[in-house]
Tab-separated table of C-alpha atoms in Angstrom:
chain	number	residue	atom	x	y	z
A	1	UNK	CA	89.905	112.785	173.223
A	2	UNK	CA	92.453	110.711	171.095
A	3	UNK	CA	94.894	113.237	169.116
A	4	UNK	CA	93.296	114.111	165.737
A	5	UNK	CA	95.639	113.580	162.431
A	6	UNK	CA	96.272	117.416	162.272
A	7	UNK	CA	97.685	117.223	165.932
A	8	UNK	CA	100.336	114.484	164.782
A	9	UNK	CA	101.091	116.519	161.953
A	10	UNK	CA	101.672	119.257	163.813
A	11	UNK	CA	103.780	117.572	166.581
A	12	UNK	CA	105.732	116.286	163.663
A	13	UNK	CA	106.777	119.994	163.251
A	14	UNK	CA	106.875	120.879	166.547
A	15	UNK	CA	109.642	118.533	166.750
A	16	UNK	CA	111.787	119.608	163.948
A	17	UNK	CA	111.102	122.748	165.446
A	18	UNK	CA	112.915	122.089	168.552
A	19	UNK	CA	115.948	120.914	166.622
A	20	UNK	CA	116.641	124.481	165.579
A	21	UNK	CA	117.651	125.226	169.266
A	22	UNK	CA	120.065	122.150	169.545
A	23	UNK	CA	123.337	123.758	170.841
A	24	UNK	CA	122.233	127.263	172.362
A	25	UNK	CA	119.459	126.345	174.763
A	26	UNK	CA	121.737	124.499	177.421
A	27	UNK	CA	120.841	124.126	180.109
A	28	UNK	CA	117.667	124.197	178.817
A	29	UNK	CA	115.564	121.587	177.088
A	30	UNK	CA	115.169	122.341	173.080
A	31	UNK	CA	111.104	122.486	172.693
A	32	UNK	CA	109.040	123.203	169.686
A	33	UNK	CA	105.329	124.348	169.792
A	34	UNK	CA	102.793	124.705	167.406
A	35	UNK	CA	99.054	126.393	167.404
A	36	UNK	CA	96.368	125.494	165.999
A	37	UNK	CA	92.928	126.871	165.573
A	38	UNK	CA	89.557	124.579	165.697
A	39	UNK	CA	89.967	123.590	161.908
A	40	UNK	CA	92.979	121.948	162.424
A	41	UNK	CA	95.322	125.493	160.656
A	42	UNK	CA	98.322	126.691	162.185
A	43	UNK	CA	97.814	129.652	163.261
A	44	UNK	CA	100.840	130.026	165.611
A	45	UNK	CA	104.411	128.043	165.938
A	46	UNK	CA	108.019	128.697	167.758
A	47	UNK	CA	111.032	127.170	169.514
A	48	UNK	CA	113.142	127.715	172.324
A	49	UNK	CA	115.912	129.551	171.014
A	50	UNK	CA	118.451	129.970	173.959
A	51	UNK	CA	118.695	129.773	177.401
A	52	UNK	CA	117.097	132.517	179.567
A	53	UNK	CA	114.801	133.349	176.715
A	54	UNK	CA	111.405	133.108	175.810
A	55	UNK	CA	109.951	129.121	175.705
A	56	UNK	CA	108.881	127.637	172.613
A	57	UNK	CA	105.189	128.163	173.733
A	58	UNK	CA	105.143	132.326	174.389
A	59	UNK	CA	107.144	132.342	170.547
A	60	UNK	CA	103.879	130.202	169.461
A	61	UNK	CA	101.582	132.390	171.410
A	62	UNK	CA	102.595	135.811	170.266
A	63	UNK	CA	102.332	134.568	166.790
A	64	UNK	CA	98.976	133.207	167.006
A	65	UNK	CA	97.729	136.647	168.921
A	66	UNK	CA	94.101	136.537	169.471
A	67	UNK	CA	93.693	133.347	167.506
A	68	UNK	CA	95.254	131.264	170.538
A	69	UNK	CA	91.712	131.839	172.276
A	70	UNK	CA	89.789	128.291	171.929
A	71	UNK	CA	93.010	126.633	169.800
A	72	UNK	CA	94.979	123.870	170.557
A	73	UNK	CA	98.511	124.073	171.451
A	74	UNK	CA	101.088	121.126	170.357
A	75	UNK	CA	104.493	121.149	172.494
A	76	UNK	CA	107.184	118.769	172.257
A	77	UNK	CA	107.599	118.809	176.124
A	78	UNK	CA	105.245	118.763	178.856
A	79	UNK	CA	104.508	122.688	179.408
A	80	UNK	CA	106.446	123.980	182.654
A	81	UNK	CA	105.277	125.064	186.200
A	82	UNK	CA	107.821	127.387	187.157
A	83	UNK	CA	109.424	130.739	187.216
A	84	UNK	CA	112.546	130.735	186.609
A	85	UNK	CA	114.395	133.366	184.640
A	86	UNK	CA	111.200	133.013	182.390
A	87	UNK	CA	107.550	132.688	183.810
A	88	UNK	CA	105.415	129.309	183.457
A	89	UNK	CA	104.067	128.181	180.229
A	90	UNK	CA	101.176	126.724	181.840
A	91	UNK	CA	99.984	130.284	182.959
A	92	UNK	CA	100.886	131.499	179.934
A	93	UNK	CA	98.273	128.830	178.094
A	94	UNK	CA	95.591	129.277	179.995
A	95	UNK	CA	95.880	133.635	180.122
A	96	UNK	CA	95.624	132.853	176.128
A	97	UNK	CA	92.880	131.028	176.313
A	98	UNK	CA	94.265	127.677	174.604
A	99	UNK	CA	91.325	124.693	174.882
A	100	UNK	CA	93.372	121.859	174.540
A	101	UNK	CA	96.952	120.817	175.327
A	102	UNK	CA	98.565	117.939	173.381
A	103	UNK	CA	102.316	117.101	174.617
A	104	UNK	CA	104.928	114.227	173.693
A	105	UNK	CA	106.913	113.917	176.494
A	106	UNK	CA	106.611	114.692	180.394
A	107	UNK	CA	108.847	116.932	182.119
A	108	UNK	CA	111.222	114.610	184.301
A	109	UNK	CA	112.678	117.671	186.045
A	110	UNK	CA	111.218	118.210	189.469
A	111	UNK	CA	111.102	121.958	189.562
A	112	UNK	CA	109.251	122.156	186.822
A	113	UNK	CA	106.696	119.238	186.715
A	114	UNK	CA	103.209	119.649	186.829
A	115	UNK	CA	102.066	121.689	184.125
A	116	UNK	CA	99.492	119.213	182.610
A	117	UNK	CA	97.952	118.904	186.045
A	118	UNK	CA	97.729	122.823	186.268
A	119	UNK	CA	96.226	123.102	182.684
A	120	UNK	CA	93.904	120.437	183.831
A	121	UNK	CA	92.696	122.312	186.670
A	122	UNK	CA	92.282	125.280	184.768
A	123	UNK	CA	89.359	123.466	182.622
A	124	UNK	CA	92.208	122.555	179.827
A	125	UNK	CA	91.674	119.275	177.743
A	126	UNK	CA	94.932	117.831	177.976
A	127	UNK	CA	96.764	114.794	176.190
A	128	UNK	CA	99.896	113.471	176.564
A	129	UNK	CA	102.209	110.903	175.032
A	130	UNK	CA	101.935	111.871	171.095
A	131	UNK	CA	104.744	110.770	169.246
A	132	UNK	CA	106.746	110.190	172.525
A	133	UNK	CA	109.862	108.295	171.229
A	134	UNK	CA	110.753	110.787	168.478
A	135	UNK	CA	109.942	113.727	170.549
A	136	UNK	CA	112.612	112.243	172.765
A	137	UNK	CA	115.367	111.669	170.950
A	138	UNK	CA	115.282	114.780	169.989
A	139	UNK	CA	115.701	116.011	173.447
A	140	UNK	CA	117.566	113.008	174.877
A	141	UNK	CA	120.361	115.104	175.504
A	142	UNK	CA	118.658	117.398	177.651
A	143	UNK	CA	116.573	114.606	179.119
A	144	UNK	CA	119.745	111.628	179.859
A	145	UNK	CA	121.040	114.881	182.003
A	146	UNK	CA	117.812	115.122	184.359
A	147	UNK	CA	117.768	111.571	184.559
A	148	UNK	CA	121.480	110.448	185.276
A	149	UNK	CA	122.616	113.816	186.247
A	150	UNK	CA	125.720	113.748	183.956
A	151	UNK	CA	125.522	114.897	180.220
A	152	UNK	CA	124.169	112.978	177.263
A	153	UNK	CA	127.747	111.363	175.415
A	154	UNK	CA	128.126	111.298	171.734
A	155	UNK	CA	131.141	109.349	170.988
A	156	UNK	CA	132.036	109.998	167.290
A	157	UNK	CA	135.242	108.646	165.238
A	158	UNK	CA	136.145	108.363	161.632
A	159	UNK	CA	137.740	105.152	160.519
A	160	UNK	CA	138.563	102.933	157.441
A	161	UNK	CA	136.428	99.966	156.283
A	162	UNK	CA	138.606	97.819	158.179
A	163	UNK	CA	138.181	100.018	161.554
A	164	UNK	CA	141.474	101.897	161.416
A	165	UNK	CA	142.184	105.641	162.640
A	166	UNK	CA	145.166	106.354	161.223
A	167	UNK	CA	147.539	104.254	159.150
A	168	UNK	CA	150.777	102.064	160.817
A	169	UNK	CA	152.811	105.623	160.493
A	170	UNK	CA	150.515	107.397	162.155
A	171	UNK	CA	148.724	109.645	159.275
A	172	UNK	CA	145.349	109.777	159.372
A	173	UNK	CA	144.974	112.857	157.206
A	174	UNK	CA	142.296	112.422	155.668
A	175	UNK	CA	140.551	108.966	155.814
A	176	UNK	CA	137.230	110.412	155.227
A	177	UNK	CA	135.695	112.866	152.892
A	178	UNK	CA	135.500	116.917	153.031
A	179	UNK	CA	131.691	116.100	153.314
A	180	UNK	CA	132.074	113.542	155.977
A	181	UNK	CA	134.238	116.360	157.398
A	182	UNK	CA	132.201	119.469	157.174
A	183	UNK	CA	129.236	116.744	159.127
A	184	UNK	CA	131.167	116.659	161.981
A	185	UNK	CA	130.737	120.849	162.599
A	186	UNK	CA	127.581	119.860	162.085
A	187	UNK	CA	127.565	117.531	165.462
A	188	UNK	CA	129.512	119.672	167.473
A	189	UNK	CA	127.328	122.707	166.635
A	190	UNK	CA	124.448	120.735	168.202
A	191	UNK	CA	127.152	119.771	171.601
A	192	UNK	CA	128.172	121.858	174.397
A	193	UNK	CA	130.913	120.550	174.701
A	194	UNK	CA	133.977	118.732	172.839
A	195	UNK	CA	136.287	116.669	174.617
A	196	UNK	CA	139.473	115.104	173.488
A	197	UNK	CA	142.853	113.661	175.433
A	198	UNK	CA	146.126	114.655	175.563
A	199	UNK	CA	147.437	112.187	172.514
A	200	UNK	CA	144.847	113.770	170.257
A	201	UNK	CA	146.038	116.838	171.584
A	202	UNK	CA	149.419	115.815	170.734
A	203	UNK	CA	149.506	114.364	167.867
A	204	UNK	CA	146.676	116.251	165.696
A	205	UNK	CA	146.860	119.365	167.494
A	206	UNK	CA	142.807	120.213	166.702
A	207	UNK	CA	141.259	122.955	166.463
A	208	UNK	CA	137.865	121.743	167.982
A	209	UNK	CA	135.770	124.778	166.922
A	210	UNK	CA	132.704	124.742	164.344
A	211	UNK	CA	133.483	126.298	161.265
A	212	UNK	CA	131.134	126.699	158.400
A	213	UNK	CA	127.607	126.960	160.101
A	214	UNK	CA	126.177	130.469	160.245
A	215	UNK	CA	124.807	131.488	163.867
A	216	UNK	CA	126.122	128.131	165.448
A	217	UNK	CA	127.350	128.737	169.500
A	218	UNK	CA	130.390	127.185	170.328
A	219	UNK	CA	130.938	125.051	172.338
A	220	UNK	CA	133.306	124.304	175.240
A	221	UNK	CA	136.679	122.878	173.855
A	222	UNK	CA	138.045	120.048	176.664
A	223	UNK	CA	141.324	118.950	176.657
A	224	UNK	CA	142.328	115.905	179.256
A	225	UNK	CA	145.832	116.181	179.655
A	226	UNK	CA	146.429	114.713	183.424
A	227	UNK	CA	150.349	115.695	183.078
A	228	UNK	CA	149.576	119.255	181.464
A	229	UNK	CA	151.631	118.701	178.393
A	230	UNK	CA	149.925	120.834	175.987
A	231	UNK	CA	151.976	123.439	174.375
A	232	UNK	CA	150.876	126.974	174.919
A	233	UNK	CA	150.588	127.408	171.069
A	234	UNK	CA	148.051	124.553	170.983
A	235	UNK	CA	145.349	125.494	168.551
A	236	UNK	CA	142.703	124.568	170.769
A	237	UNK	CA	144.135	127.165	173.412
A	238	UNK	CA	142.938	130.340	170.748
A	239	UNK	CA	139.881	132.931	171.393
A	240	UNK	CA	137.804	130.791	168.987
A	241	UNK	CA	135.510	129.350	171.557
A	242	UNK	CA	135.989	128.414	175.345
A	243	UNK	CA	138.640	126.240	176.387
A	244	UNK	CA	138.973	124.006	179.205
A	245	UNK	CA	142.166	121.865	180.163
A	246	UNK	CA	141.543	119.198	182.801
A	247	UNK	CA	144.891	118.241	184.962
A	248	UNK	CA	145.583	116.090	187.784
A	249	UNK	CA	145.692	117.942	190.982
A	250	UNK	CA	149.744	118.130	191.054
A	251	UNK	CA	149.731	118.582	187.906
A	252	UNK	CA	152.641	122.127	186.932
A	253	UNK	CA	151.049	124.198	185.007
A	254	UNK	CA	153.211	127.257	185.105
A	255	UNK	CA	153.162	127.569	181.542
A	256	UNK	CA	150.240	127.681	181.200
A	257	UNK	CA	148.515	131.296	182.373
A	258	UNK	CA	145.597	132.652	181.340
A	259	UNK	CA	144.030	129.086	180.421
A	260	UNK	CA	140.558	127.899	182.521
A	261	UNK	CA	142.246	124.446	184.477
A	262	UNK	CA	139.871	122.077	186.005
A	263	UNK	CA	142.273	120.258	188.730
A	264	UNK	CA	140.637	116.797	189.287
A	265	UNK	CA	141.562	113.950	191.339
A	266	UNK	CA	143.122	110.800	189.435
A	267	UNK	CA	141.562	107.024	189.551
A	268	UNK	CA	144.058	104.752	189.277
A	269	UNK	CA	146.583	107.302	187.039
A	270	UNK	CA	143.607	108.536	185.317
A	271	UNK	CA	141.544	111.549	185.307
A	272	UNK	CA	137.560	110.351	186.087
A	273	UNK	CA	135.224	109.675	183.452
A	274	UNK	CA	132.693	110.729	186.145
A	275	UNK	CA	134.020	112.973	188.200
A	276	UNK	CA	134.440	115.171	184.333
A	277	UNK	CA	130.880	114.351	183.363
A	278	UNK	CA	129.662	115.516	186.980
A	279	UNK	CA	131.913	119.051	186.908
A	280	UNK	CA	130.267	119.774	182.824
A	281	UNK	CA	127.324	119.059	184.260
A	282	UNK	CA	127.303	121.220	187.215
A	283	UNK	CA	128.307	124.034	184.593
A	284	UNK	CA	125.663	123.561	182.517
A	285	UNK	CA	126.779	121.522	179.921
A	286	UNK	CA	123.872	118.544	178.737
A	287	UNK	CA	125.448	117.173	175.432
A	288	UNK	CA	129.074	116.044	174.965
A	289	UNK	CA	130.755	115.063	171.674
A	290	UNK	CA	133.864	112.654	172.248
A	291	UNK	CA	136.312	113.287	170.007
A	292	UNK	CA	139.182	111.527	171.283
A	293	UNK	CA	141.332	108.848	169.992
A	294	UNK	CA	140.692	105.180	171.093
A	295	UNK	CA	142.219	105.036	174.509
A	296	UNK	CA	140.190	107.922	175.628
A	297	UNK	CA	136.894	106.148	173.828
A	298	UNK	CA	137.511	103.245	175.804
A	299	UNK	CA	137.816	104.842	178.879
A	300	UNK	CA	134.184	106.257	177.824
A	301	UNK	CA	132.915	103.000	177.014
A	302	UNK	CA	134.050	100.940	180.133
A	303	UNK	CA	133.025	103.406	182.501
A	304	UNK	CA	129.490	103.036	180.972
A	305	UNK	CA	129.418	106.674	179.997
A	306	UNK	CA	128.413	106.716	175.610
A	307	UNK	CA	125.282	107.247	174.890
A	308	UNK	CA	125.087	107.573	171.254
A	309	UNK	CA	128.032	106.301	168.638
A	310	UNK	CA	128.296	108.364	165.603
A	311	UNK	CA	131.136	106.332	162.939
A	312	UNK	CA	132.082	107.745	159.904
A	313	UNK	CA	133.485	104.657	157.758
A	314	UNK	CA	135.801	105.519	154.871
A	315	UNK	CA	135.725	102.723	151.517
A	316	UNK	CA	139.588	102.605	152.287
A	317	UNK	CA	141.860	99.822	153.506
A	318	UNK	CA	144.759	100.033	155.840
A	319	UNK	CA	145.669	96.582	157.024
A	320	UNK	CA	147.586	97.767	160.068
A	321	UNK	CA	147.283	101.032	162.253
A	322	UNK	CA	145.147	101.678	165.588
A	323	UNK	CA	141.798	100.867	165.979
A	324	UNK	CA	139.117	102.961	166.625
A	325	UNK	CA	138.394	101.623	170.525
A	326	UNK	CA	141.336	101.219	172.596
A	327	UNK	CA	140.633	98.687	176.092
A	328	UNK	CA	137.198	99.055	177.093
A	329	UNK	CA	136.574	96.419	179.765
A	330	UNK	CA	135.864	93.742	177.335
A	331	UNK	CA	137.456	90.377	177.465
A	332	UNK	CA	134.970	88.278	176.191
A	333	UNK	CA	132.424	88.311	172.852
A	334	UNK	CA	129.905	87.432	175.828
A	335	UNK	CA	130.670	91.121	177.289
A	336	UNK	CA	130.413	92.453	173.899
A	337	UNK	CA	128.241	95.772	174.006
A	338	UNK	CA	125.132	95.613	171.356
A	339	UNK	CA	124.338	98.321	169.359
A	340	UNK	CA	121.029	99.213	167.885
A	341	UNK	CA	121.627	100.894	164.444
A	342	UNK	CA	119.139	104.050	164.153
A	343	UNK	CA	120.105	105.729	161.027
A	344	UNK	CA	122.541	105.092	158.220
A	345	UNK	CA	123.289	107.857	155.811
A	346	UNK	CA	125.469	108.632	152.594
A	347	UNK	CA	128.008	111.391	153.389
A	348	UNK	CA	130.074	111.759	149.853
A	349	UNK	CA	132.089	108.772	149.387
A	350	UNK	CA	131.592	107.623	153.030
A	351	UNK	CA	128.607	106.037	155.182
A	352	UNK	CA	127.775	107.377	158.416
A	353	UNK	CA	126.410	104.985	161.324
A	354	UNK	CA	124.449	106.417	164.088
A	355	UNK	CA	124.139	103.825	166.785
A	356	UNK	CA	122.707	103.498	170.790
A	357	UNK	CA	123.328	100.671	173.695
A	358	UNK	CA	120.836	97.994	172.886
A	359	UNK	CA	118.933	97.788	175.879
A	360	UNK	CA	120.074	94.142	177.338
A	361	UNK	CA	117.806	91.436	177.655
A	362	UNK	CA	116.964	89.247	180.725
């Protein structure tokens, strides 16, 4: 049976849903479910909230109560087939006596595949595929991890019209707005981690920690500094949220006790784009927000790890100062990476671009 109107309207808010879990479900998919009975009324909805605790579907199903018998239930994400520290939606469906299933996007992860073909089994009309593509960039973090087995990369940076950080002195205080500003909390609310390099380290000494948005779980603050030249009165080195400081393997870091070091071997001077990604994601972090300055970008970019690009651009002119991307591997406009634009947005006075690799063509 095709999905009915009702069943896109509820997957609709199944998936904004989900996107109240974005930042405290790691390492855990963010899923939204919603219930409804045979005319088409919700009657039950939920999300997963945070890691280790109940799925989006058994929030959905306790709210419905006795109403989930003969209902159909809408999930964002192919229902699981697995205990883990939770037991399996699937189960969980058919003890409630759902009729139908109608999911977006199938579970990718191998442990816990197989839930439509259980539900099936169990006399369960299942569909799957509804509103796929926004179901899935809504999870893409969670999803890029399973699939490449590193975490999802947000590179974000805040620039001038003309594509300048900071101006020919240095000062970059502020190019963009307080709004553009108070965004960016925003976007590392929804990341597990933040990472940054030593010369933002240096010269900015940030902070790194959301401020301003109630309940948010903070994420891991990642400072590459191959040399271990931050200061021990770095700001980022505080109780605020969970730092990490990533050093070559010789690297002296007797003045530095106390702080979480992640000794790494170095690539040609440098500290691994991948062999970072792989160590976050063996600790659980899916999403990463790079918030580094344009050598560490580059680095990003050339070693194929950036997902997503989020640029703030400030109406202001600076003529001279760094760029936003420092040497990425590009030498010629033929090697030039695409970008497919997915959202442009008013913040204040500025204009934020949300962009993704344009998927090459043959």
């Amino acid at each position: 049976m095709a999905p009915t109107a009702a069943e896109a309207a509820a997957m609709r808010r199944a998936i904004a849903l989900a996107a109240r879990g974005l930042g405290s479900t790691s390492p855990n998919p963010v899923v939204g479910c919603v219930i409804l009975d045979a005319s088409g009324q919700i009657v039950g909805e939920g999300f997963h909230q945070r890691a280790g605790g109940p799925h989006a579907e058994i929030h959905a199903l306790r709210a419905a109560g006795e109403k989930a018998q003969g209902a159909t239930a809408v999930v964002t994400l192919e229902p699981c087939n697995h205990t883990g520290r939770t037991g399996p939606c699937a189960q969980a469906l058919i003890d409630a006596g759902i009729a139908r299933v109608v999911y977006a996007v199938g579970d990718p992860n191998p442990s816990a595949t197989g839930g439509a073909e259980t539900l099936r089994r169990a006399g369960i009309d299942v569909e799957g595929g509804l509103l796929a593509d926004e179901a899935e960039a809504g999870n893409i973090a969670w999803l890029t991890s399973v699939r490449l087995g590193r975490p999802h990369v947000t590179w974000k940076y805040a620039a001038t019209l003309d594509g300048r950080i900071a101006a020919a002195d240095g000062t970059s205080r502020w190019i963009t707005s307080a709004e553009a500003r108070a965004d960016v909390h925003r976007l590392r609310a929804e990341c597990d981690a933040v990472v940054v390099g030593s010369g933002t380290s240096r010269a900015d000494d940030p902070h790194l920690a959301v401020r301003g948005i109630d309940g948010a779980v903070q994420p891991l603050r990642v400072v590459l500094d191959t040399h271990a030249t931050i200061l021990p009165t770095a700001r980022v080195l505080d109780d605020a949220a969970p730092t990490l400081v990533v050093v070559a393997e010789d690297a002296d870091t007797r003045h530095l006790p106390g702080v979480e070091l992640l000794r790494l071997p170095l690539r040609d001077g440098r500290i691994g784009v991948h062999d970072l990604l792989t160590h976050l994601h063996l600790r659980g972090v899916r999403s990463v927000l790079l918030e580094g300055g344009p050598t560490l970008a580059g680095a990003f970019v050339a070693s194929g790890a950036v997902d997503r690009i989020v640029g703030y651009l400030a109406p202001v002119l600076l003529g001279e100062g760094p760029g936003a991307l420092g040497p990425a591997g590009i030498t010629t406009i033929t090697d030039a990476l695409r970008l497919d634009v997915t959202e442009t947005v008013r913040i204040g006075p500025d204009l934020r671009i949300t962009a993704t690799l344009a998927t090459k063509e043959h």
